[in-house]
Amino acid sequence: MVTVNGVSYKNVQIHDPFWTKYRNLVRDEVIPYQWNALNDRIEDAAPSHAIQNFRIAAGEEEGNFYGYIFQDSDVAKWLEAVAYGLAATPDPELEKLADETIDLLGRAQQADGYLNTFFTIKYPDRRWSNERDDHETYCAGHLIEAAVAYYETTGKIKLLDIACKLADHIDTVYGAEEGKLRGYPGHQEIELALMRLYEATGDERYLKLSRYFIDERGQEPNYFKLEADKRAERFGRESLLAEGYYHLYKHNYEYNQSHLPVREQQHAVGHAVRAVYMYAGMTDVAAETQDQSLFEACKRLWDNVTRRQMYITGGIGSNHDGEAFSFDYDLPNDTAYTETCASIGLIFWAHRMLHLDPDGKYADVIERALYNGTISGMSLDGKSFFYVNPLEVWPEACKRPDKKHVEPVRQKWFNCACCPPNLARLIASLGGYIYSQSEHIAYVHQYIGSDTKLEVAGRHVRLSQKTNFPWDETIELAVSPDRPGEFTVAVRIPGWCEGAAIQVNGQPVSVEANLHKGYAAITREWKAGDIVLIVLPMPIERVYANPNVRVNAGKVALQRGPVVYCLEQVDNGAILPDISLSEHAALYARFEPDVLSGVTVITGEAVRGEWPGGDTPLYAKKKRIEHSVKIQAIPYFAWANRGAGEMLVWIRER
Amino acid sequence: MVTVNGVSYKNVQIHDPFWTKYRNLVRDEVIPYQWNALNDRIEDAAPSHAIQNFRIAAGEEEGNFYGYIFQDSDVAKWLEAVAYGLAATPDPELEKLADETIDLLGRAQQADGYLNTFFTIKYPDRRWSNERDDHETYCAGHLIEAAVAYYETTGKIKLLDIACKLADHIDTVYGAEEGKLRGYPGHQEIELALMRLYEATGDERYLKLSRYFIDERGQEPNYFKLEADKRAERFGRESLLAEGYYHLYKHNYEYNQSHLPVREQQHAVGHAVRAVYMYAGMTDVAAETQDQSLFEACKRLWDNVTRRQMYITGGIGSNHDGEAFSFDYDLPNDTAYTETCASIGLIFWAHRMLHLDPDGKYADVIERALYNGTISGMSLDGKSFFYVNPLEVWPEACKRPDKKHVEPVRQKWFNCACCPPNLARLIASLGGYIYSQSEHIAYVHQYIGSDTKLEVAGRHVRLSQKTNFPWDETIELAVSPDRPGEFTVAVRIPGWCEGAAIQVNGQPVSVEANLHKGYAAITREWKAGDIVLIVLPMPIERVYANPNVRVNAGKVALQRGPVVYCLEQVDNGAILPDISLSEHAALYARFEPDVLSGVTVITGEAVRGEWPGGDTPLYAKKKRIEHSVKIQAIPYFAWANRGAGEMLVWIRER
């Protein structure tokens, strides 16, 4: 097992035509909006009550708990996004707001370290009695992640102290030792959070607890069954939740991946966000403990997810019921669930895999999800969001009960507000996904205009990227060690790219000769001011799905660079499935500064059919009369920004 | 409004290579099996308890009610099928069984005429308090239908008496008169049943009550709302059903078509069986009362159903949730609900429309449903059944929660056993769908080997068909009036048929010159022994769907005569959507006596693709390598008789 070190978001400055827009939206729109939401200051949105819950738990206000059982995590996710945001743009007023919120959290924390407003307010005697449903470790995990981020950015330890007290408390509750519950999370998240806490504090108890959760999961007899029996005995019923909520959990151990010990899991199953958060935690523990069998499980699950169960957009989880993985090759386009958060979780996991096994395939998936299935979750003005990211939409059909989860128009906020803050923290921490370093190698994973400083071969090396990626093919990478020396700069050659070319200081360098696991590894004597020019040709590609994906038979998807395209009704008229594209049709890419805040569009000629006459029959022997039409495809991530209409990724090919 | 008279099943003797097999199955398999089911004598099936419920209600056994709230109707449907069956094949033992069952029903009937075991046993004080959910008039409707059929076949009046007493009782409960409830059925069925009772007895009260139900439906304020409020007041809760059952009913007036007065309904909505049973009742009332506005509503709804919401198989109701109609052109193939009973109900309705408006389009739909979406509900051995009739199946995908209603293998029996007995009564009464008569015209609607006697132009006319339809193109129709005379024999030229040819006694008769609303109407001096030879050319047709049916874009269905074809995995290998058929590929039809009990199969060459190499990627730039394959298509109705596998009606065309 190789281990490569990440480069923190803190040490990367992003100045990128594509991403700076998104990062500014998060800073200027999402984080302030979210703060108002948490404080119930948004008129036409469902109440959140999240801050008030903390006030009530702190004994500073009268009232009852309101919201989901995991409402606390919304505050934590906001704090985490704020932490990343402050690293990029200091903002004393925002930091003050965060500090005050942290103080409130401190006051709501119980003397024994426990911190969860639902139980403190409503059911102090039911703590840790229903890990399957109750999200206590889930909320703790998000709080820990926020604490580590806030500490990393600001150096302040108050929230980190709160998190440590909470983690210490959980360590007294769960574990293999006599007197502790042999449980593990019902919604995985704390596993990876504890690893971050371990990294931040060096306290091995957190590593040990995380590893315990992972090792214990799925052992027989199943903890959730034992816990349910005990609950029924103690409280006379199995769950505090209405039956409708917990039918997914009840007796369904695949739902939360506790059906088997994690090392025996062969296929990704169950709730997709739970799954990828867990896989990320498993990868962290495998890396830290050099646990080969755990890493093998991670690789097996990676192959299953990315080679059998992933949409071309980087979306995962094709089942609405359970927000869950389905089975191999079952990737329907119109009923896809593909939660924004699941794609984000896939990035978290891929990022960890990449550091354990520096292979471009992991960074390829990060790129696929970044430019497609994650940012599709947010409108171009940062004001509305998708939870669900389908690949084909007929707005009228969203009335169908089996498509009611598909929204043709982004929503302002959600009752269950996981996706917007998750996107905020991803985009605000984007700097952390661009570079890595090992002793002798500086890695460039993503092509995003940015600066950083690494330590390679005993030198401080400054890397600086300039690019108009993903629209332009060219990346200029300046490599400046503080003193000259031999080391390797490994730049990723994306899986979609053929004919990549590299020059160093104007001299061609063979990509082929230097290619290793998806990276062109250029080893030479580097000196300050060296310029690497990377050209990644971006012809419009026609991509086909594996024949096992039955719904995509005879269809083609258009992709240029990492960007997957789609047709929208506003450009192409209604009944998009009627459009078919000749195998040989010429297609043209053109950057349009005024379309969708500036995107490259693809245009070309395709064929449509028509039935002559007015009130046409439902079935007829006659074929439609075909005629040529101009089509325009736009990047998938930018769909649904011009009103409701049909959308289609997979186009019929003729 | 024209009115044409039907010819009863009683007066038609069927001897048809295609249908006699089915009718024997109903007689030899379905009816006996159903009797055993009703008596809980089938080991591995869910208990029915239906007969026992009647015994308990009659005070002859101890015990509690068990089963659905509409469990009684299973006994009525059995009796109705038995009645039709006895007309074709006298069977004293079976008739004795039926008589004994009728006696039991009589003993279970209450002094005031009420007859419903659920309420008599469990909730005698809650009669008529929840028409929305409780199926009291639905069960009564089926009992009435059975009574009329049993009376028609056997001349025995005991069950008819029971039915009249029950109908008379209902007439005291519901109506516009002071002191009656202004309600109407929650599951329509009694409307058409009352019309049959009126026809059998001549008692106008039944016509009046049926018309009242139809006229009152959907008036404001909505009765179901008033009734629910009253219930909540009286019993402290809205329904006896678990919430999960009645979420479909609650506040959803479209579900049972009470959202609007029936004359204002423009689109078929809600539960498909309820809808078509109601439309059939509306058509009956329109015919009997010459109610033009009601007939206009029927025609409008007919157009909506058959021109916007009907599958090529004659299946209707594309939504699983609510077993319901969707919206125009929303006809997904893989999640289709298309309940067997709904197609049967469509036939009931079409049959009535045809008698009000003798237009071949109604008989075309009957034919479409008969040869495709109804009998697909039963296995070729008569021992297992489909409730749901999808047009595309990938068995593995039936694990998906949104496809869990789709079964890839027929089931032996259902808890909710509506479809098998409904199929039994349709097939057993098939004789009633073949001929009609008006003063001067003898109609031949369906090509089914059979004999009948009509009264036309003051003559007894014997009609006799010999045919191997739907496999052969030729029908020999002998027309024998008891004395020579001029009248018209109108034979249907099916909508799918081009180039039909007719000879009378070997002399060609122009179809074109005699064609009127889908019938070749041959007016001449007929005499005993005249032979009409009808040739309906049956080339293999390629049928296309209206472009608005997005899921069928670029696809073709194969049809020969009225029979729609499908591909099955057992003949064509897995991944059926990968198969594409050239627009110009030659296709061959061949009768195979040993395939699927003898069907005409279609063979030809098509194209499949393959990705070379072993562990193929999920997405790739390379196209599959195409190669030619032989395909075999079988009649859709005969699918799923050779084990579980993929099935596909709409094939990609290239």
PDB file of N, CA and C in Angstrom, chain B residues 61-126:
ATOM      1  N   GLU B  61     -71.744 -21.540  11.389  1.00  0.00           N
ATOM      2  CA  GLU B  61     -70.419 -21.857  11.928  1.00  0.00           C
ATOM      3  C   GLU B  61     -70.005 -20.729  12.847  1.00  0.00           C
ATOM      4  N   GLU B  62     -69.133 -21.087  13.777  1.00  0.00           N
ATOM      5  CA  GLU B  62     -68.518 -20.073  14.618  1.00  0.00           C
ATOM      6  C   GLU B  62     -67.284 -19.540  13.892  1.00  0.00           C
ATOM      7  N   GLY B  63     -66.873 -18.363  14.240  1.00  0.00           N
ATOM      8  CA  GLY B  63     -65.621 -17.882  13.665  1.00  0.00           C
ATOM      9  C   GLY B  63     -65.727 -16.422  13.306  1.00  0.00           C
ATOM     10  N   ASN B  64     -64.647 -15.906  12.783  1.00  0.00           N
ATOM     11  CA  ASN B  64     -64.629 -14.503  12.414  1.00  0.00           C
ATOM     12  C   ASN B  64     -64.454 -14.358  10.909  1.00  0.00           C
ATOM     13  N   PHE B  65     -64.797 -13.216  10.420  1.00  0.00           N
ATOM     14  CA  PHE B  65     -64.572 -12.905   9.012  1.00  0.00           C
ATOM     15  C   PHE B  65     -63.086 -12.899   8.736  1.00  0.00           C
ATOM     16  N   TYR B  66     -62.698 -13.376   7.566  1.00  0.00           N
ATOM     17  CA  TYR B  66     -61.303 -13.271   7.158  1.00  0.00           C
ATOM     18  C   TYR B  66     -61.260 -12.899   5.681  1.00  0.00           C
ATOM     19  N   GLY B  67     -60.291 -12.054   5.333  1.00  0.00           N
ATOM     20  CA  GLY B  67     -60.104 -11.735   3.916  1.00  0.00           C
ATOM     21  C   GLY B  67     -60.276 -10.248   3.662  1.00  0.00           C
ATOM     22  N   TYR B  68     -60.229  -9.904   2.396  1.00  0.00           N
ATOM     23  CA  TYR B  68     -60.463  -8.518   2.024  1.00  0.00           C
ATOM     24  C   TYR B  68     -61.915  -8.147   2.306  1.00  0.00           C
ATOM     25  N   ILE B  69     -62.141  -6.885   2.397  1.00  0.00           N
ATOM     26  CA  ILE B  69     -63.493  -6.390   2.656  1.00  0.00           C
ATOM     27  C   ILE B  69     -64.430  -6.766   1.491  1.00  0.00           C
ATOM     28  N   PHE B  70     -63.840  -7.072   0.352  1.00  0.00           N
ATOM     29  CA  PHE B  70     -64.647  -7.453  -0.821  1.00  0.00           C
ATOM     30  C   PHE B  70     -64.521  -8.952  -1.127  1.00  0.00           C
ATOM     31  N   GLN B  71     -64.231  -9.725  -0.093  1.00  0.00           N
ATOM     32  CA  GLN B  71     -64.006 -11.164  -0.293  1.00  0.00           C
ATOM     33  C   GLN B  71     -65.249 -11.856  -0.888  1.00  0.00           C
ATOM     34  N   ASP B  72     -66.436 -11.404  -0.506  1.00  0.00           N
ATOM     35  CA  ASP B  72     -67.680 -12.010  -1.024  1.00  0.00           C
ATOM     36  C   ASP B  72     -67.724 -12.050  -2.548  1.00  0.00           C
ATOM     37  N   SER B  73     -67.128 -11.025  -3.168  1.00  0.00           N
ATOM     38  CA  SER B  73     -67.269 -10.937  -4.623  1.00  0.00           C
ATOM     39  C   SER B  73     -66.577 -12.103  -5.325  1.00  0.00           C
ATOM     40  N   ASP B  74     -65.603 -12.745  -4.659  1.00  0.00           N
ATOM     41  CA  ASP B  74     -64.946 -13.902  -5.280  1.00  0.00           C
ATOM     42  C   ASP B  74     -65.940 -15.038  -5.502  1.00  0.00           C
ATOM     43  N   VAL B  75     -66.859 -15.199  -4.579  1.00  0.00           N
ATOM     44  CA  VAL B  75     -67.874 -16.251  -4.720  1.00  0.00           C
ATOM     45  C   VAL B  75     -68.826 -15.892  -5.863  1.00  0.00           C
ATOM     46  N   ALA B  76     -69.191 -14.615  -5.925  1.00  0.00           N
ATOM     47  CA  ALA B  76     -70.104 -14.182  -6.987  1.00  0.00           C
ATOM     48  C   ALA B  76     -69.467 -14.367  -8.357  1.00  0.00           C
ATOM     49  N   LYS B  77     -68.188 -14.008  -8.461  1.00  0.00           N
ATOM     50  CA  LYS B  77     -67.528 -14.147  -9.774  1.00  0.00           C
ATOM     51  C   LYS B  77     -67.428 -15.614 -10.176  1.00  0.00           C
ATOM     52  N   TRP B  78     -67.213 -16.460  -9.181  1.00  0.00           N
ATOM     53  CA  TRP B  78     -67.170 -17.891  -9.491  1.00  0.00           C
ATOM     54  C   TRP B  78     -68.527 -18.348 -10.014  1.00  0.00           C
ATOM     55  N   LEU B  79     -69.581 -17.939  -9.323  1.00  0.00           N
ATOM     56  CA  LEU B  79     -70.934 -18.329  -9.757  1.00  0.00           C
ATOM     57  C   LEU B  79     -71.229 -17.816 -11.165  1.00  0.00           C
ATOM     58  N   GLU B  80     -70.784 -16.612 -11.451  1.00  0.00           N
ATOM     59  CA  GLU B  80     -71.043 -16.067 -12.781  1.00  0.00           C
ATOM     60  C   GLU B  80     -70.319 -16.886 -13.844  1.00  0.00           C
ATOM     61  N   ALA B  81     -69.040 -17.199 -13.582  1.00  0.00           N
ATOM     62  CA  ALA B  81     -68.281 -18.007 -14.547  1.00  0.00           C
ATOM     63  C   ALA B  81     -68.924 -19.378 -14.701  1.00  0.00           C
ATOM     64  N   VAL B  82     -69.357 -19.957 -13.589  1.00  0.00           N
ATOM     65  CA  VAL B  82     -70.033 -21.268 -13.650  1.00  0.00           C
ATOM     66  C   VAL B  82     -71.273 -21.180 -14.546  1.00  0.00           C
ATOM     67  N   ALA B  83     -72.023 -20.092 -14.379  1.00  0.00           N
ATOM     68  CA  ALA B  83     -73.242 -19.935 -15.182  1.00  0.00           C
ATOM     69  C   ALA B  83     -72.916 -19.956 -16.673  1.00  0.00           C
ATOM     70  N   TYR B  84     -71.899 -19.196 -17.073  1.00  0.00           N
ATOM     71  CA  TYR B  84     -71.535 -19.180 -18.502  1.00  0.00           C
ATOM     72  C   TYR B  84     -71.038 -20.554 -18.931  1.00  0.00           C
ATOM     73  N   GLY B  85     -70.256 -21.151 -18.058  1.00  0.00           N
ATOM     74  CA  GLY B  85     -69.684 -22.459 -18.385  1.00  0.00           C
ATOM     75  C   GLY B  85     -70.775 -23.499 -18.581  1.00  0.00           C
ATOM     76  N   LEU B  86     -71.784 -23.472 -17.738  1.00  0.00           N
ATOM     77  CA  LEU B  86     -72.868 -24.456 -17.848  1.00  0.00           C
ATOM     78  C   LEU B  86     -73.632 -24.313 -19.164  1.00  0.00           C
ATOM     79  N   ALA B  87     -73.664 -23.095 -19.670  1.00  0.00           N
ATOM     80  CA  ALA B  87     -74.344 -22.889 -20.951  1.00  0.00           C
ATOM     81  C   ALA B  87     -73.635 -23.650 -22.058  1.00  0.00           C
ATOM     82  N   ALA B  88     -72.309 -23.703 -21.978  1.00  0.00           N
ATOM     83  CA  ALA B  88     -71.541 -24.384 -23.020  1.00  0.00           C
ATOM     84  C   ALA B  88     -71.481 -25.879 -22.751  1.00  0.00           C
ATOM     85  N   THR B  89     -71.308 -26.272 -21.490  1.00  0.00           N
ATOM     86  CA  THR B  89     -71.142 -27.674 -21.142  1.00  0.00           C
ATOM     87  C   THR B  89     -71.988 -27.992 -19.916  1.00  0.00           C
ATOM     88  N   PRO B  90     -73.141 -28.561 -20.106  1.00  0.00           N
ATOM     89  CA  PRO B  90     -73.941 -28.928 -18.933  1.00  0.00           C
ATOM     90  C   PRO B  90     -73.130 -29.849 -18.032  1.00  0.00           C
ATOM     91  N   ASP B  91     -73.274 -29.652 -16.735  1.00  0.00           N
ATOM     92  CA  ASP B  91     -72.481 -30.406 -15.767  1.00  0.00           C
ATOM     93  C   ASP B  91     -73.294 -30.458 -14.475  1.00  0.00           C
ATOM     94  N   PRO B  92     -74.114 -31.482 -14.328  1.00  0.00           N
ATOM     95  CA  PRO B  92     -75.052 -31.532 -13.195  1.00  0.00           C
ATOM     96  C   PRO B  92     -74.354 -31.426 -11.844  1.00  0.00           C
ATOM     97  N   GLU B  93     -73.164 -32.015 -11.756  1.00  0.00           N
ATOM     98  CA  GLU B  93     -72.460 -31.970 -10.478  1.00  0.00           C
ATOM     99  C   GLU B  93     -72.066 -30.544 -10.128  1.00  0.00           C
ATOM    100  N   LEU B  94     -71.544 -29.848 -11.129  1.00  0.00           N
ATOM    101  CA  LEU B  94     -71.144 -28.458 -10.912  1.00  0.00           C
ATOM    102  C   LEU B  94     -72.374 -27.600 -10.602  1.00  0.00           C
ATOM    103  N   GLU B  95     -73.440 -27.861 -11.310  1.00  0.00           N
ATOM    104  CA  GLU B  95     -74.660 -27.091 -11.090  1.00  0.00           C
ATOM    105  C   GLU B  95     -75.193 -27.314  -9.671  1.00  0.00           C
ATOM    106  N   LYS B  96     -75.045 -28.543  -9.189  1.00  0.00           N
ATOM    107  CA  LYS B  96     -75.478 -28.851  -7.820  1.00  0.00           C
ATOM    108  C   LYS B  96     -74.638 -28.051  -6.816  1.00  0.00           C
ATOM    109  N   LEU B  97     -73.335 -28.014  -7.084  1.00  0.00           N
ATOM    110  CA  LEU B  97     -72.426 -27.244  -6.232  1.00  0.00           C
ATOM    111  C   LEU B  97     -72.840 -25.769  -6.208  1.00  0.00           C
ATOM    112  N   ALA B  98     -73.177 -25.269  -7.389  1.00  0.00           N
ATOM    113  CA  ALA B  98     -73.595 -23.873  -7.489  1.00  0.00           C
ATOM    114  C   ALA B  98     -74.911 -23.652  -6.746  1.00  0.00           C
ATOM    115  N   ASP B  99     -75.844 -24.572  -6.917  1.00  0.00           N
ATOM    116  CA  ASP B  99     -77.134 -24.445  -6.227  1.00  0.00           C
ATOM    117  C   ASP B  99     -76.949 -24.433  -4.710  1.00  0.00           C
ATOM    118  N   GLU B 100     -76.071 -25.301  -4.244  1.00  0.00           N
ATOM    119  CA  GLU B 100     -75.818 -25.352  -2.798  1.00  0.00           C
ATOM    120  C   GLU B 100     -75.198 -24.050  -2.311  1.00  0.00           C
ATOM    121  N   THR B 101     -74.326 -23.513  -3.144  1.00  0.00           N
ATOM    122  CA  THR B 101     -73.681 -22.246  -2.777  1.00  0.00           C
ATOM    123  C   THR B 101     -74.726 -21.132  -2.741  1.00  0.00           C
ATOM    124  N   ILE B 102     -75.626 -21.161  -3.708  1.00  0.00           N
ATOM    125  CA  ILE B 102     -76.695 -20.160  -3.752  1.00  0.00           C
ATOM    126  C   ILE B 102     -77.584 -20.289  -2.510  1.00  0.00           C
ATOM    127  N   ASP B 103     -77.875 -21.523  -2.142  1.00  0.00           N
ATOM    128  CA  ASP B 103     -78.661 -21.724  -0.910  1.00  0.00           C
ATOM    129  C   ASP B 103     -77.950 -21.096   0.286  1.00  0.00           C
ATOM    130  N   LEU B 104     -76.641 -21.309   0.342  1.00  0.00           N
ATOM    131  CA  LEU B 104     -75.867 -20.729   1.441  1.00  0.00           C
ATOM    132  C   LEU B 104     -75.973 -19.209   1.425  1.00  0.00           C
ATOM    133  N   LEU B 105     -75.847 -18.631   0.234  1.00  0.00           N
ATOM    134  CA  LEU B 105     -75.966 -17.174   0.128  1.00  0.00           C
ATOM    135  C   LEU B 105     -77.325 -16.710   0.644  1.00  0.00           C
ATOM    136  N   GLY B 106     -78.328 -17.481   0.285  1.00  0.00           N
ATOM    137  CA  GLY B 106     -79.686 -17.152   0.728  1.00  0.00           C
ATOM    138  C   GLY B 106     -79.780 -17.154   2.253  1.00  0.00           C
ATOM    139  N   ARG B 107     -79.140 -18.138   2.855  1.00  0.00           N
ATOM    140  CA  ARG B 107     -79.203 -18.232   4.321  1.00  0.00           C
ATOM    141  C   ARG B 107     -78.399 -17.112   4.982  1.00  0.00           C
ATOM    142  N   ALA B 108     -77.400 -16.631   4.281  1.00  0.00           N
ATOM    143  CA  ALA B 108     -76.578 -15.555   4.847  1.00  0.00           C
ATOM    144  C   ALA B 108     -77.214 -14.182   4.645  1.00  0.00           C
ATOM    145  N   GLN B 109     -78.195 -14.128   3.760  1.00  0.00           N
ATOM    146  CA  GLN B 109     -78.845 -12.834   3.513  1.00  0.00           C
ATOM    147  C   GLN B 109     -79.691 -12.436   4.719  1.00  0.00           C
ATOM    148  N   GLN B 110     -79.658 -11.173   5.059  1.00  0.00           N
ATOM    149  CA  GLN B 110     -80.408 -10.681   6.206  1.00  0.00           C
ATOM    150  C   GLN B 110     -81.868 -10.457   5.816  1.00  0.00           C
ATOM    151  N   ALA B 111     -82.685 -10.352   6.826  1.00  0.00           N
ATOM    152  CA  ALA B 111     -84.127 -10.234   6.583  1.00  0.00           C
ATOM    153  C   ALA B 111     -84.465  -9.021   5.709  1.00  0.00           C
ATOM    154  N   ASP B 112     -83.700  -7.969   5.845  1.00  0.00           N
ATOM    155  CA  ASP B 112     -83.985  -6.759   5.072  1.00  0.00           C
ATOM    156  C   ASP B 112     -83.352  -6.790   3.685  1.00  0.00           C
ATOM    157  N   GLY B 113     -82.765  -7.914   3.328  1.00  0.00           N
ATOM    158  CA  GLY B 113     -82.174  -8.030   2.001  1.00  0.00           C
ATOM    159  C   GLY B 113     -80.672  -7.804   1.976  1.00  0.00           C
ATOM    160  N   TYR B 114     -80.135  -7.263   3.045  1.00  0.00           N
ATOM    161  CA  TYR B 114     -78.703  -6.975   3.089  1.00  0.00           C
ATOM    162  C   TYR B 114     -77.903  -8.265   2.976  1.00  0.00           C
ATOM    163  N   LEU B 115     -76.809  -8.209   2.228  1.00  0.00           N
ATOM    164  CA  LEU B 115     -75.982  -9.405   2.097  1.00  0.00           C
ATOM    165  C   LEU B 115     -74.526  -8.995   1.895  1.00  0.00           C
ATOM    166  N   ASN B 116     -73.786  -9.045   2.978  1.00  0.00           N
ATOM    167  CA  ASN B 116     -72.357  -8.762   2.901  1.00  0.00           C
ATOM    168  C   ASN B 116     -71.762  -9.327   4.172  1.00  0.00           C
ATOM    169  N   THR B 117     -70.945 -10.357   4.034  1.00  0.00           N
ATOM    170  CA  THR B 117     -70.524 -11.095   5.235  1.00  0.00           C
ATOM    171  C   THR B 117     -69.609 -10.278   6.129  1.00  0.00           C
ATOM    172  N   PHE B 118     -68.825  -9.389   5.539  1.00  0.00           N
ATOM    173  CA  PHE B 118     -67.913  -8.597   6.370  1.00  0.00           C
ATOM    174  C   PHE B 118     -68.689  -7.814   7.421  1.00  0.00           C
ATOM    175  N   PHE B 119     -69.720  -7.117   6.962  1.00  0.00           N
ATOM    176  CA  PHE B 119     -70.460  -6.275   7.901  1.00  0.00           C
ATOM    177  C   PHE B 119     -71.392  -7.094   8.786  1.00  0.00           C
ATOM    178  N   THR B 120     -71.993  -8.134   8.207  1.00  0.00           N
ATOM    179  CA  THR B 120     -72.889  -8.957   9.020  1.00  0.00           C
ATOM    180  C   THR B 120     -72.117  -9.602  10.167  1.00  0.00           C
ATOM    181  N   ILE B 121     -70.896 -10.055   9.874  1.00  0.00           N
ATOM    182  CA  ILE B 121     -70.115 -10.731  10.925  1.00  0.00           C
ATOM    183  C   ILE B 121     -69.449  -9.727  11.858  1.00  0.00           C
ATOM    184  N   LYS B 122     -68.811  -8.723  11.272  1.00  0.00           N
ATOM    185  CA  LYS B 122     -67.935  -7.881  12.097  1.00  0.00           C
ATOM    186  C   LYS B 122     -68.542  -6.561  12.545  1.00  0.00           C
ATOM    187  N   TYR B 123     -69.228  -5.896  11.647  1.00  0.00           N
ATOM    188  CA  TYR B 123     -69.676  -4.536  11.972  1.00  0.00           C
ATOM    189  C   TYR B 123     -71.107  -4.283  11.514  1.00  0.00           C
ATOM    190  N   PRO B 124     -72.077  -5.018  12.107  1.00  0.00           N
ATOM    191  CA  PRO B 124     -73.462  -4.832  11.630  1.00  0.00           C
ATOM    192  C   PRO B 124     -73.940  -3.380  11.772  1.00  0.00           C
ATOM    193  N   ASP B 125     -73.322  -2.632  12.665  1.00  0.00           N
ATOM    194  CA  ASP B 125     -73.761  -1.243  12.868  1.00  0.00           C
ATOM    195  C   ASP B 125     -73.078  -0.265  11.916  1.00  0.00           C
ATOM    196  N   ARG B 126     -72.194  -0.754  11.101  1.00  0.00           N
ATOM    197  CA  ARG B 126     -71.468   0.181  10.232  1.00  0.00           C
ATOM    198  C   ARG B 126     -71.840   0.051   8.760  1.00  0.00           C
TER     199      ARG B 126
END
